[in-house]
PDB file of C-alpha atoms in Angstrom:
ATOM      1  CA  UNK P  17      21.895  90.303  75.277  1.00  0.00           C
ATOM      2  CA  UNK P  18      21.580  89.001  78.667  1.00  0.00           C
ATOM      3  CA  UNK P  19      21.374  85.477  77.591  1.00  0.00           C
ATOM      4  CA  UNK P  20      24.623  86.234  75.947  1.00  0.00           C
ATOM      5  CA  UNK P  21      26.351  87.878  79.524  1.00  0.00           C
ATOM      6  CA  UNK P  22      25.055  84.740  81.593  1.00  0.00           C
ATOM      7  CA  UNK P  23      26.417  82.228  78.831  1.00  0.00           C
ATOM      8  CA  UNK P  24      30.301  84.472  79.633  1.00  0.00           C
ATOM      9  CA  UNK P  25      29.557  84.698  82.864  1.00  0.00           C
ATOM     10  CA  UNK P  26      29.095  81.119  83.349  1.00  0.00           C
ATOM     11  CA  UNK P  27      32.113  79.834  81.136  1.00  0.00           C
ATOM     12  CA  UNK P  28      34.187  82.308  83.072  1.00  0.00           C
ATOM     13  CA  UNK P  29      33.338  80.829  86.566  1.00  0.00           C
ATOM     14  CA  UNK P  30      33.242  77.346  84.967  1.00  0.00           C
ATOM     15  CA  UNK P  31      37.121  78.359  84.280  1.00  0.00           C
ATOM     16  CA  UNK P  32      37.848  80.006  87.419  1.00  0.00           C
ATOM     17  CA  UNK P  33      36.644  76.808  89.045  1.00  0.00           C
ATOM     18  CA  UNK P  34      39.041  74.408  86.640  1.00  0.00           C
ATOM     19  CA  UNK P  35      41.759  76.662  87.195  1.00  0.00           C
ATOM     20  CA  UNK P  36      41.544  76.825  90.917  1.00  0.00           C
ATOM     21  CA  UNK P  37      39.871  73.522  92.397  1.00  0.00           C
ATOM     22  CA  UNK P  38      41.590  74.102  95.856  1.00  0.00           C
ATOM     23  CA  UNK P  39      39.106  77.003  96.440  1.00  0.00           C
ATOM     24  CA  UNK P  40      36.204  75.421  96.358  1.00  0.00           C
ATOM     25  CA  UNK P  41      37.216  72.015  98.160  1.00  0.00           C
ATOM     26  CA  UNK P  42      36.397  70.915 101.650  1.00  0.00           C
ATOM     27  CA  UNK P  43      38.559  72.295 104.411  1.00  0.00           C
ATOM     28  CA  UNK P  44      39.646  69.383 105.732  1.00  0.00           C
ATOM     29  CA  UNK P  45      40.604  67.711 101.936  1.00  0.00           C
ATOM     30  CA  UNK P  46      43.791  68.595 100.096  1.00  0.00           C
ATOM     31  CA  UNK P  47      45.114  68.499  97.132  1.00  0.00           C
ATOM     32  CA  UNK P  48      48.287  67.737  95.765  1.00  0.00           C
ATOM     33  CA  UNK P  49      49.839  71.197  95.950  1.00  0.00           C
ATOM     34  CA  UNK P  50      48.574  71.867  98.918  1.00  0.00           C
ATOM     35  CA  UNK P  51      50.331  69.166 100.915  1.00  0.00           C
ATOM     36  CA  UNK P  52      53.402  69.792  98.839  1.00  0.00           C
ATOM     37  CA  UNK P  53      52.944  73.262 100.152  1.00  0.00           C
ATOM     38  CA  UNK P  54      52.931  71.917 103.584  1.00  0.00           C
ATOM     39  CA  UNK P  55      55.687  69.643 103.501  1.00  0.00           C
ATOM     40  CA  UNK P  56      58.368  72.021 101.502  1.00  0.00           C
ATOM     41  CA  UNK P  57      58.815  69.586  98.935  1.00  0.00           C
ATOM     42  CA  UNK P  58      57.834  68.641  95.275  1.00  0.00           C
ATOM     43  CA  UNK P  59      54.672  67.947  93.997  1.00  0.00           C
ATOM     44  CA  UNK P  60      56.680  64.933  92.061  1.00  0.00           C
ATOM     45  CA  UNK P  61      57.887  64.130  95.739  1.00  0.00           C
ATOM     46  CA  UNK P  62      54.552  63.851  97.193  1.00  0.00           C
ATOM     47  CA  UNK P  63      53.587  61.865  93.995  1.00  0.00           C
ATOM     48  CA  UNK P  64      56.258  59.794  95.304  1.00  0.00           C
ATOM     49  CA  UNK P  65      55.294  58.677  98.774  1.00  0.00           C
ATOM     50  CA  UNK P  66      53.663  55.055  99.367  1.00  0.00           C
ATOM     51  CA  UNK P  67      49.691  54.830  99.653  1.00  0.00           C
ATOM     52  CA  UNK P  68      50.479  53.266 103.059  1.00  0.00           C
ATOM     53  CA  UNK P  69      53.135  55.767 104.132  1.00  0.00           C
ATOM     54  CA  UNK P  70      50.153  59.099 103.302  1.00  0.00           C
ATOM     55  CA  UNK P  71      46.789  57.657 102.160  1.00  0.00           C
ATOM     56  CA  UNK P  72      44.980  59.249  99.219  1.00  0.00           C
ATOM     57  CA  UNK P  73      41.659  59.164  97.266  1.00  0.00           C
ATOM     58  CA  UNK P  74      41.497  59.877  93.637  1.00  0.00           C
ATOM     59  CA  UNK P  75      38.629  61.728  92.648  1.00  0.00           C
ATOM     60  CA  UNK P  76      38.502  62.182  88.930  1.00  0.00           C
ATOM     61  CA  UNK P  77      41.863  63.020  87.618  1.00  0.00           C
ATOM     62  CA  UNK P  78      42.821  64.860  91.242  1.00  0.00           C
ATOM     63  CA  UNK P  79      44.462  63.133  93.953  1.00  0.00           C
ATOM     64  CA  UNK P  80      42.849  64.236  97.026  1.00  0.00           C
ATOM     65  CA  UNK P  81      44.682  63.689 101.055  1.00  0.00           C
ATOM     66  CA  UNK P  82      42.681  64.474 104.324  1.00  0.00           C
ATOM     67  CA  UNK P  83      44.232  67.041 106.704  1.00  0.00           C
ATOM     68  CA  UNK P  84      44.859  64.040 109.066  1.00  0.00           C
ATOM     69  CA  UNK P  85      46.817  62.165 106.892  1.00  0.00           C
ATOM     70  CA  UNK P  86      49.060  64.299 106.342  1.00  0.00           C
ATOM     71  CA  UNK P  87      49.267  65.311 110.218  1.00  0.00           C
ATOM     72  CA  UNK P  88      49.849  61.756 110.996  1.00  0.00           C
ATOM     73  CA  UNK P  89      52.193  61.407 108.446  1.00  0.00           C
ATOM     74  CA  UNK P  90      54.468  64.125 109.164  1.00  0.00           C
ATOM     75  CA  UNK P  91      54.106  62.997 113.407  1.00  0.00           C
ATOM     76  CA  UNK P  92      55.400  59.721 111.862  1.00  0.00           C
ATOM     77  CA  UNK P  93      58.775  61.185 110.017  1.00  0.00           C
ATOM     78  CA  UNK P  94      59.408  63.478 113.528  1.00  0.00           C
ATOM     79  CA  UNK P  95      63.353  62.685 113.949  1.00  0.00           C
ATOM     80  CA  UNK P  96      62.989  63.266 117.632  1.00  0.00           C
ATOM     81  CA  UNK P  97      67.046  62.738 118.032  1.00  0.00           C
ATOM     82  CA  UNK P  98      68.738  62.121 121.562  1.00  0.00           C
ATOM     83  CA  UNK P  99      68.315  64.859 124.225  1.00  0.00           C
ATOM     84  CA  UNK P 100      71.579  66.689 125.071  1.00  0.00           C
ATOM     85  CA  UNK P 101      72.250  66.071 128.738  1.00  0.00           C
ATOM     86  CA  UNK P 102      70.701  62.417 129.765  1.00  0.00           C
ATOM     87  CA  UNK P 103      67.643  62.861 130.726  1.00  0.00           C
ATOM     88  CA  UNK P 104      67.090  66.341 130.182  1.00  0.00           C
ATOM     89  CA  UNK P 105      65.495  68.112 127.045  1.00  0.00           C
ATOM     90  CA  UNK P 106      67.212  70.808 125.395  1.00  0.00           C
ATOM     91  CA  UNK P 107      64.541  73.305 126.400  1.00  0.00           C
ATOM     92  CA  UNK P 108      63.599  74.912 122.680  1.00  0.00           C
ATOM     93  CA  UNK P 109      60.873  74.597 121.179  1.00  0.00           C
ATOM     94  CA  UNK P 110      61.095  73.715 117.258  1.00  0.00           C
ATOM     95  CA  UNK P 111      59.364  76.705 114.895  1.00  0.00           C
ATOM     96  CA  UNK P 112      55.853  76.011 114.642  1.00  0.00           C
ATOM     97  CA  UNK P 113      55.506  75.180 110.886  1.00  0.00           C
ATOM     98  CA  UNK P 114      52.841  77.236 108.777  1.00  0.00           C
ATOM     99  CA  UNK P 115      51.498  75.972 105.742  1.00  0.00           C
ATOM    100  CA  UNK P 116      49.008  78.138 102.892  1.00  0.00           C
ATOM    101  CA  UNK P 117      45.903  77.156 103.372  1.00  0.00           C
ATOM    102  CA  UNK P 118      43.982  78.895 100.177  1.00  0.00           C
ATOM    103  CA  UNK P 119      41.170  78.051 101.151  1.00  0.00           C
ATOM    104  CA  UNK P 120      41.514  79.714 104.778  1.00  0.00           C
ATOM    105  CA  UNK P 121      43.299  82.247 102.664  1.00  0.00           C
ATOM    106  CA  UNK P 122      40.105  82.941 100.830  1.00  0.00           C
ATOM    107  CA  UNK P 123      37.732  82.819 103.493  1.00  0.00           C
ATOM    108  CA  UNK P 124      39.412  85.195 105.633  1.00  0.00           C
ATOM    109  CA  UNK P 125      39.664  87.880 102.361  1.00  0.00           C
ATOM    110  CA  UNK P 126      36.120  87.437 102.626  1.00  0.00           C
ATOM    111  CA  UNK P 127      35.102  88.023 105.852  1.00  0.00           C
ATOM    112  CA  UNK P 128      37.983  91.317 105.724  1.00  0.00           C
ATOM    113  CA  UNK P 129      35.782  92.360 102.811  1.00  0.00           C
ATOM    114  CA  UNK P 130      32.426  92.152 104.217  1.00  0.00           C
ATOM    115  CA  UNK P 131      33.073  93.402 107.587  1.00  0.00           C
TER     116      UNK P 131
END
């Protein structure tokens, strides 16, 4: 009987884990979702981008980004435009942009939950 519970148990965390990979990755790594998360776009848009415009590793059958690259990246499309008066900046300061993290998401759940 508990041979039988461990076997469930397993398969059910072995599913957990193929259902959400983004859990259980490296802070600094993304995947796919997650940086179209970030950027307010499609996953078939992020697809999309050149290799030399936001590098990417693929790891299996998951395309995985660094945090970095997708920093730099985004620095990189900045429209920055033409101040208002010459010489003089218009004074506001653009929203700061906040992306889900899950993994952040998950880590602070757990430290809510055990203190």
């Amino acid at each position: 009987m508990a041979n039988r519970i461990l076997t469930t148990a397993t398969r059910l965390a072995h599913e957990h884990r193929r259902r959400h990979p983004h859990w259980y990755a490296d802070p600094d790594l993304l995947f796919v979702e997650n940086v179209a998360t970030a950027l307010g776009c499609s996953v078939d848009h992020v697809r999309r981008i050149p290799r030399n415009e936001l590098p990417a590793a693929r790891v299996g059958q998951r395309v995985i980004y660094r945090r970095i690259d997708v920093a730099t990246y985004v620095a990189a499309k900045l429209d920055r435009g033409a101040p208002a008066i010459k010489g003089k900046p218009l004074g506001v300061q653009p929203a700061r942009a906040v992306s889900f993290d899950p993994v952040r998401q998950v880590r602070t759940l757990l430290k809510e939950d055990q203190g």
